[in-house]
Amino acid sequence: MADFPADSQREDEKDAEEHRAELTSVSSGADLLSRESLDPVLNAKIHLINDAIDEIGFTPYHAKLFCLNGFGYATDSLLLLVQSIIASQAALEFKPSFHNGLTIAAYVGMLVGALFWGTTADIIGRRTAFNYSLLISSIFAIVAGASPNWVVLGLFVCLSAFGSGGNLVLDTAVFLEYLPSKKQWLLTLMAMWWGLGQLIAGLFAWAFLPNFSCPEAGPCTRANNQGWRYVWYANGALVFVMSILRVTVVRLKETPKFLVTEGRDEAVVDVLTGIATKYNRPCSLTLARLTACGVTGEATGRVHNVHARTRISFAEILIHLKGLFETRRVGISTSLIWFSWLLIGLAYPLYNVFLPTYLKTRGTDFGDGSQFTTWRNYAIVNACGIFGPVLAGYMCASKYFWGRRGTMVIGALITMVFFFCYTQVRTAAQNLGFTCAISFCLNIYYATLYAYTPEVLPSAHRGTGNGIAIGLNRVMGIMSAVIATYANTSTPVPIYICAALYIVMAIVAAVFPFEPYGSRSS
């Protein structure tokens, strides 16, 4: 009996020796960034983690994450749209001097949120932001409905957006880092929740604004203009419910790829074997196999080189920024991704800003213009946007569309065509039809870019890189609001410039150095 522990120990040591050889086989191309890593130990451990995740496969746990992380997508789009939906009615009541203030407040909040939650995700982990970001958003969204004036409303819009601004950063990272490689296309499909959030915002607007809003020509007070407040209350309450579901349906543990960058090999094994045991799946990963690889950072002369000595410091942030340019190819990839987010962040908001005024100068008939028709059409358009990511998910999983890069090229070019054609709209039916088509096609590109970004970023610096990418998008949103205030919106030139930007996006997508199709995220 006493010999059994010794025998077990010898077996573990033998197992460990066998897997030391895996250090030399990691650069097989199975992991997307395997040839770009300067730390072979970390590379080997991520390789083993990917093997274990693939061995476990897709489980009900992943299905729950798809929905719960999708809540973050929905909240981001929902709260961003709510401020634009209610802005005109709130302005009638408060009579502000700067009508685009809410848009700037929302984008500032989302900018700071993306940078804050993205950076902290690499410093303290993904789990904290996952658990608390939606709760913060919901509280301030509900309070926004009780705002006594324009400035206070802008403040609560900003704070609510701060909470939701990190969701697009964290939701993709958390889901990706648990996802089997053959199901990575689900990351693109998850963007359908973005369209669902827009639809919900439109439905609440359709329900409350036509019936509880003051007329533009008459007196407008809080008593006869409760509709926009009801929209905030309803959306905030929904987000609050989603935030509660996040911490009750799944007790999220820290992601294995974050834990391995921390040097917490035992926790990595506990997380993955826990999922495997719960759903009766195989998992051959052991602590001996991970520790046999060595200590992270040994090859570079620094133990745990993905962190600074002091976590909450500029040095820590600098390490994550440098990690996004670890090699020439990774640096080019990061730069092109950020450039793409800048382009889409400028093109789409500006198009929405300039198009309505331009079409009116061309004699376009938008229909009866009633609030009922306006918000009905708004709901229809947003419903169409749900299905763009569905098609994008199918395209990303098929070799016939050249993977993620090909899907983005196709999505950008088709959107560009519809944008140019839209300038010829003359009737209400044409307006609705082309708007639906653009909503559908644009989300093919957008959904794929959302998924592609975390897929090609190094796991240790994924939150920082993703946060900066989405932050740049928010900067362009702020600029669009400023341009809309002071520029001439009746000229067609900005519209053609915005449409042409989609050609640039397609070119950039075509030259991205990495293609995730057929590979595993590192």
PDB file of N, CA, C and O in Angstrom, residues 5 15 41 75 86 105 114 122 136 155 188 202 225 280 338 343 354 359 387 390-391 413 421 435 464 469 504:
ATOM      1  N   PRO A   5       1.688   5.675  -3.598  1.00  0.00           N
ATOM      2  CA  PRO A   5       2.004   7.093  -3.835  1.00  0.00           C
ATOM      3  C   PRO A   5       3.308   7.258  -4.607  1.00  0.00           C
ATOM      4  O   PRO A   5       3.418   8.135  -5.471  1.00  0.00           O
ATOM      5  N   ASP A  15       5.224  11.349 -17.051  1.00  0.00           N
ATOM      6  CA  ASP A  15       4.290  12.136 -17.865  1.00  0.00           C
ATOM      7  C   ASP A  15       4.860  13.531 -18.114  1.00  0.00           C
ATOM      8  O   ASP A  15       4.762  14.078 -19.210  1.00  0.00           O
ATOM      9  N   VAL A  41       7.780  29.084 -23.111  1.00  0.00           N
ATOM     10  CA  VAL A  41       7.104  28.428 -21.985  1.00  0.00           C
ATOM     11  C   VAL A  41       5.625  28.787 -21.972  1.00  0.00           C
ATOM     12  O   VAL A  41       4.760  27.912 -21.889  1.00  0.00           O
ATOM     13  N   THR A  75     -26.450  45.391 -24.163  1.00  0.00           N
ATOM     14  CA  THR A  75     -26.459  46.585 -23.317  1.00  0.00           C
ATOM     15  C   THR A  75     -25.695  47.722 -23.966  1.00  0.00           C
ATOM     16  O   THR A  75     -26.123  48.879 -23.930  1.00  0.00           O
ATOM     17  N   ILE A  86     -33.953  59.453 -27.119  1.00  0.00           N
ATOM     18  CA  ILE A  86     -34.696  60.370 -26.232  1.00  0.00           C
ATOM     19  C   ILE A  86     -34.190  61.808 -26.289  1.00  0.00           C
ATOM     20  O   ILE A  86     -34.771  62.702 -25.691  1.00  0.00           O
ATOM     21  N   ALA A 105     -21.577  62.891 -24.326  1.00  0.00           N
ATOM     22  CA  ALA A 105     -21.516  62.292 -22.990  1.00  0.00           C
ATOM     23  C   ALA A 105     -21.476  60.770 -23.077  1.00  0.00           C
ATOM     24  O   ALA A 105     -20.698  60.110 -22.368  1.00  0.00           O
ATOM     25  N   ALA A 114     -14.170  51.648 -22.034  1.00  0.00           N
ATOM     26  CA  ALA A 114     -13.410  50.687 -22.836  1.00  0.00           C
ATOM     27  C   ALA A 114     -11.949  50.636 -22.400  1.00  0.00           C
ATOM     28  O   ALA A 114     -11.365  49.554 -22.263  1.00  0.00           O
ATOM     29  N   ASP A 122      -6.531  42.930 -18.118  1.00  0.00           N
ATOM     30  CA  ASP A 122      -5.202  42.322 -18.205  1.00  0.00           C
ATOM     31  C   ASP A 122      -4.434  42.430 -16.894  1.00  0.00           C
ATOM     32  O   ASP A 122      -3.443  41.723 -16.693  1.00  0.00           O
ATOM     33  N   ILE A 136     -23.349  48.430 -12.896  1.00  0.00           N
ATOM     34  CA  ILE A 136     -23.081  49.871 -12.910  1.00  0.00           C
ATOM     35  C   ILE A 136     -23.934  50.559 -13.972  1.00  0.00           C
ATOM     36  O   ILE A 136     -24.544  51.605 -13.727  1.00  0.00           O
ATOM     37  N   LEU A 155     -24.646  63.723 -17.325  1.00  0.00           N
ATOM     38  CA  LEU A 155     -23.754  63.067 -16.368  1.00  0.00           C
ATOM     39  C   LEU A 155     -24.132  61.600 -16.180  1.00  0.00           C
ATOM     40  O   LEU A 155     -23.267  60.706 -16.230  1.00  0.00           O
ATOM     41  N   THR A 188     -18.317  35.510 -33.724  1.00  0.00           N
ATOM     42  CA  THR A 188     -18.928  36.405 -34.708  1.00  0.00           C
ATOM     43  C   THR A 188     -20.437  36.401 -34.571  1.00  0.00           C
ATOM     44  O   THR A 188     -21.077  37.458 -34.584  1.00  0.00           O
ATOM     45  N   GLY A 202     -35.512  50.188 -29.708  1.00  0.00           N
ATOM     46  CA  GLY A 202     -36.527  50.694 -30.636  1.00  0.00           C
ATOM     47  C   GLY A 202     -37.935  50.338 -30.203  1.00  0.00           C
ATOM     48  O   GLY A 202     -38.866  51.148 -30.343  1.00  0.00           O
ATOM     49  N   ASN A 225     -44.390  65.096 -20.560  1.00  0.00           N
ATOM     50  CA  ASN A 225     -43.283  64.597 -21.388  1.00  0.00           C
ATOM     51  C   ASN A 225     -42.541  63.462 -20.671  1.00  0.00           C
ATOM     52  O   ASN A 225     -41.325  63.428 -20.595  1.00  0.00           O
ATOM     53  N   ASN A 280     -19.267  15.722 -17.629  1.00  0.00           N
ATOM     54  CA  ASN A 280     -18.843  14.360 -17.983  1.00  0.00           C
ATOM     55  C   ASN A 280     -18.069  14.331 -19.298  1.00  0.00           C
ATOM     56  O   ASN A 280     -18.345  13.539 -20.197  1.00  0.00           O
ATOM     57  N   TRP A 338      -6.489  48.641 -35.125  1.00  0.00           N
ATOM     58  CA  TRP A 338      -6.855  49.938 -34.556  1.00  0.00           C
ATOM     59  C   TRP A 338      -7.282  50.916 -35.649  1.00  0.00           C
ATOM     60  O   TRP A 338      -8.226  51.693 -35.457  1.00  0.00           O
ATOM     61  N   LEU A 343     -11.700  53.892 -38.677  1.00  0.00           N
ATOM     62  CA  LEU A 343     -12.456  54.121 -39.913  1.00  0.00           C
ATOM     63  C   LEU A 343     -13.948  53.878 -39.715  1.00  0.00           C
ATOM     64  O   LEU A 343     -14.778  54.712 -40.084  1.00  0.00           O
ATOM     65  N   PHE A 354     -25.178  63.141 -41.621  1.00  0.00           N
ATOM     66  CA  PHE A 354     -25.336  63.953 -42.821  1.00  0.00           C
ATOM     67  C   PHE A 354     -26.495  63.521 -43.712  1.00  0.00           C
ATOM     68  O   PHE A 354     -27.095  64.353 -44.393  1.00  0.00           O
ATOM     69  N   LEU A 359     -30.813  64.260 -47.814  1.00  0.00           N
ATOM     70  CA  LEU A 359     -31.950  63.702 -48.550  1.00  0.00           C
ATOM     71  C   LEU A 359     -33.119  64.680 -48.591  1.00  0.00           C
ATOM     72  O   LEU A 359     -33.842  64.766 -49.584  1.00  0.00           O
ATOM     73  N   PHE A 387     -29.723  39.838 -38.172  1.00  0.00           N
ATOM     74  CA  PHE A 387     -29.403  38.709 -39.041  1.00  0.00           C
ATOM     75  C   PHE A 387     -28.086  38.876 -39.795  1.00  0.00           C
ATOM     76  O   PHE A 387     -27.588  37.912 -40.383  1.00  0.00           O
ATOM     77  N   VAL A 390     -25.600  36.697 -38.108  1.00  0.00           N
ATOM     78  CA  VAL A 390     -25.922  35.283 -38.359  1.00  0.00           C
ATOM     79  C   VAL A 390     -25.260  34.834 -39.663  1.00  0.00           C
ATOM     80  O   VAL A 390     -24.614  33.783 -39.722  1.00  0.00           O
ATOM     81  N   LEU A 391     -25.420  35.642 -40.717  1.00  0.00           N
ATOM     82  CA  LEU A 391     -24.776  35.329 -41.987  1.00  0.00           C
ATOM     83  C   LEU A 391     -23.255  35.399 -41.856  1.00  0.00           C
ATOM     84  O   LEU A 391     -22.531  34.554 -42.405  1.00  0.00           O
ATOM     85  N   LEU A 413     -17.609  45.987 -48.694  1.00  0.00           N
ATOM     86  CA  LEU A 413     -17.892  46.404 -50.075  1.00  0.00           C
ATOM     87  C   LEU A 413     -19.395  46.443 -50.361  1.00  0.00           C
ATOM     88  O   LEU A 413     -19.883  47.367 -51.027  1.00  0.00           O
ATOM     89  N   CYS A 421     -25.878  53.933 -53.195  1.00  0.00           N
ATOM     90  CA  CYS A 421     -27.229  53.862 -53.761  1.00  0.00           C
ATOM     91  C   CYS A 421     -28.245  54.631 -52.920  1.00  0.00           C
ATOM     92  O   CYS A 421     -29.220  55.181 -53.460  1.00  0.00           O
ATOM     93  N   THR A 435     -32.438  51.353 -45.714  1.00  0.00           N
ATOM     94  CA  THR A 435     -31.938  51.402 -44.342  1.00  0.00           C
ATOM     95  C   THR A 435     -31.840  49.992 -43.761  1.00  0.00           C
ATOM     96  O   THR A 435     -30.879  49.660 -43.065  1.00  0.00           O
ATOM     97  N   THR A 464      -6.217  44.932 -23.111  1.00  0.00           N
ATOM     98  CA  THR A 464      -5.665  46.249 -23.432  1.00  0.00           C
ATOM     99  C   THR A 464      -5.825  46.569 -24.917  1.00  0.00           C
ATOM    100  O   THR A 464      -6.281  47.662 -25.285  1.00  0.00           O
ATOM    101  N   ALA A 469      -8.783  49.534 -29.135  1.00  0.00           N
ATOM    102  CA  ALA A 469      -9.466  49.488 -30.430  1.00  0.00           C
ATOM    103  C   ALA A 469     -10.862  50.090 -30.328  1.00  0.00           C
ATOM    104  O   ALA A 469     -11.248  50.968 -31.127  1.00  0.00           O
ATOM    105  N   VAL A 504     -11.671  51.552 -48.191  1.00  0.00           N
ATOM    106  CA  VAL A 504     -10.419  51.481 -47.434  1.00  0.00           C
ATOM    107  C   VAL A 504     -10.495  50.357 -46.406  1.00  0.00           C
ATOM    108  O   VAL A 504      -9.539  49.595 -46.215  1.00  0.00           O
TER     109      VAL A 504
END
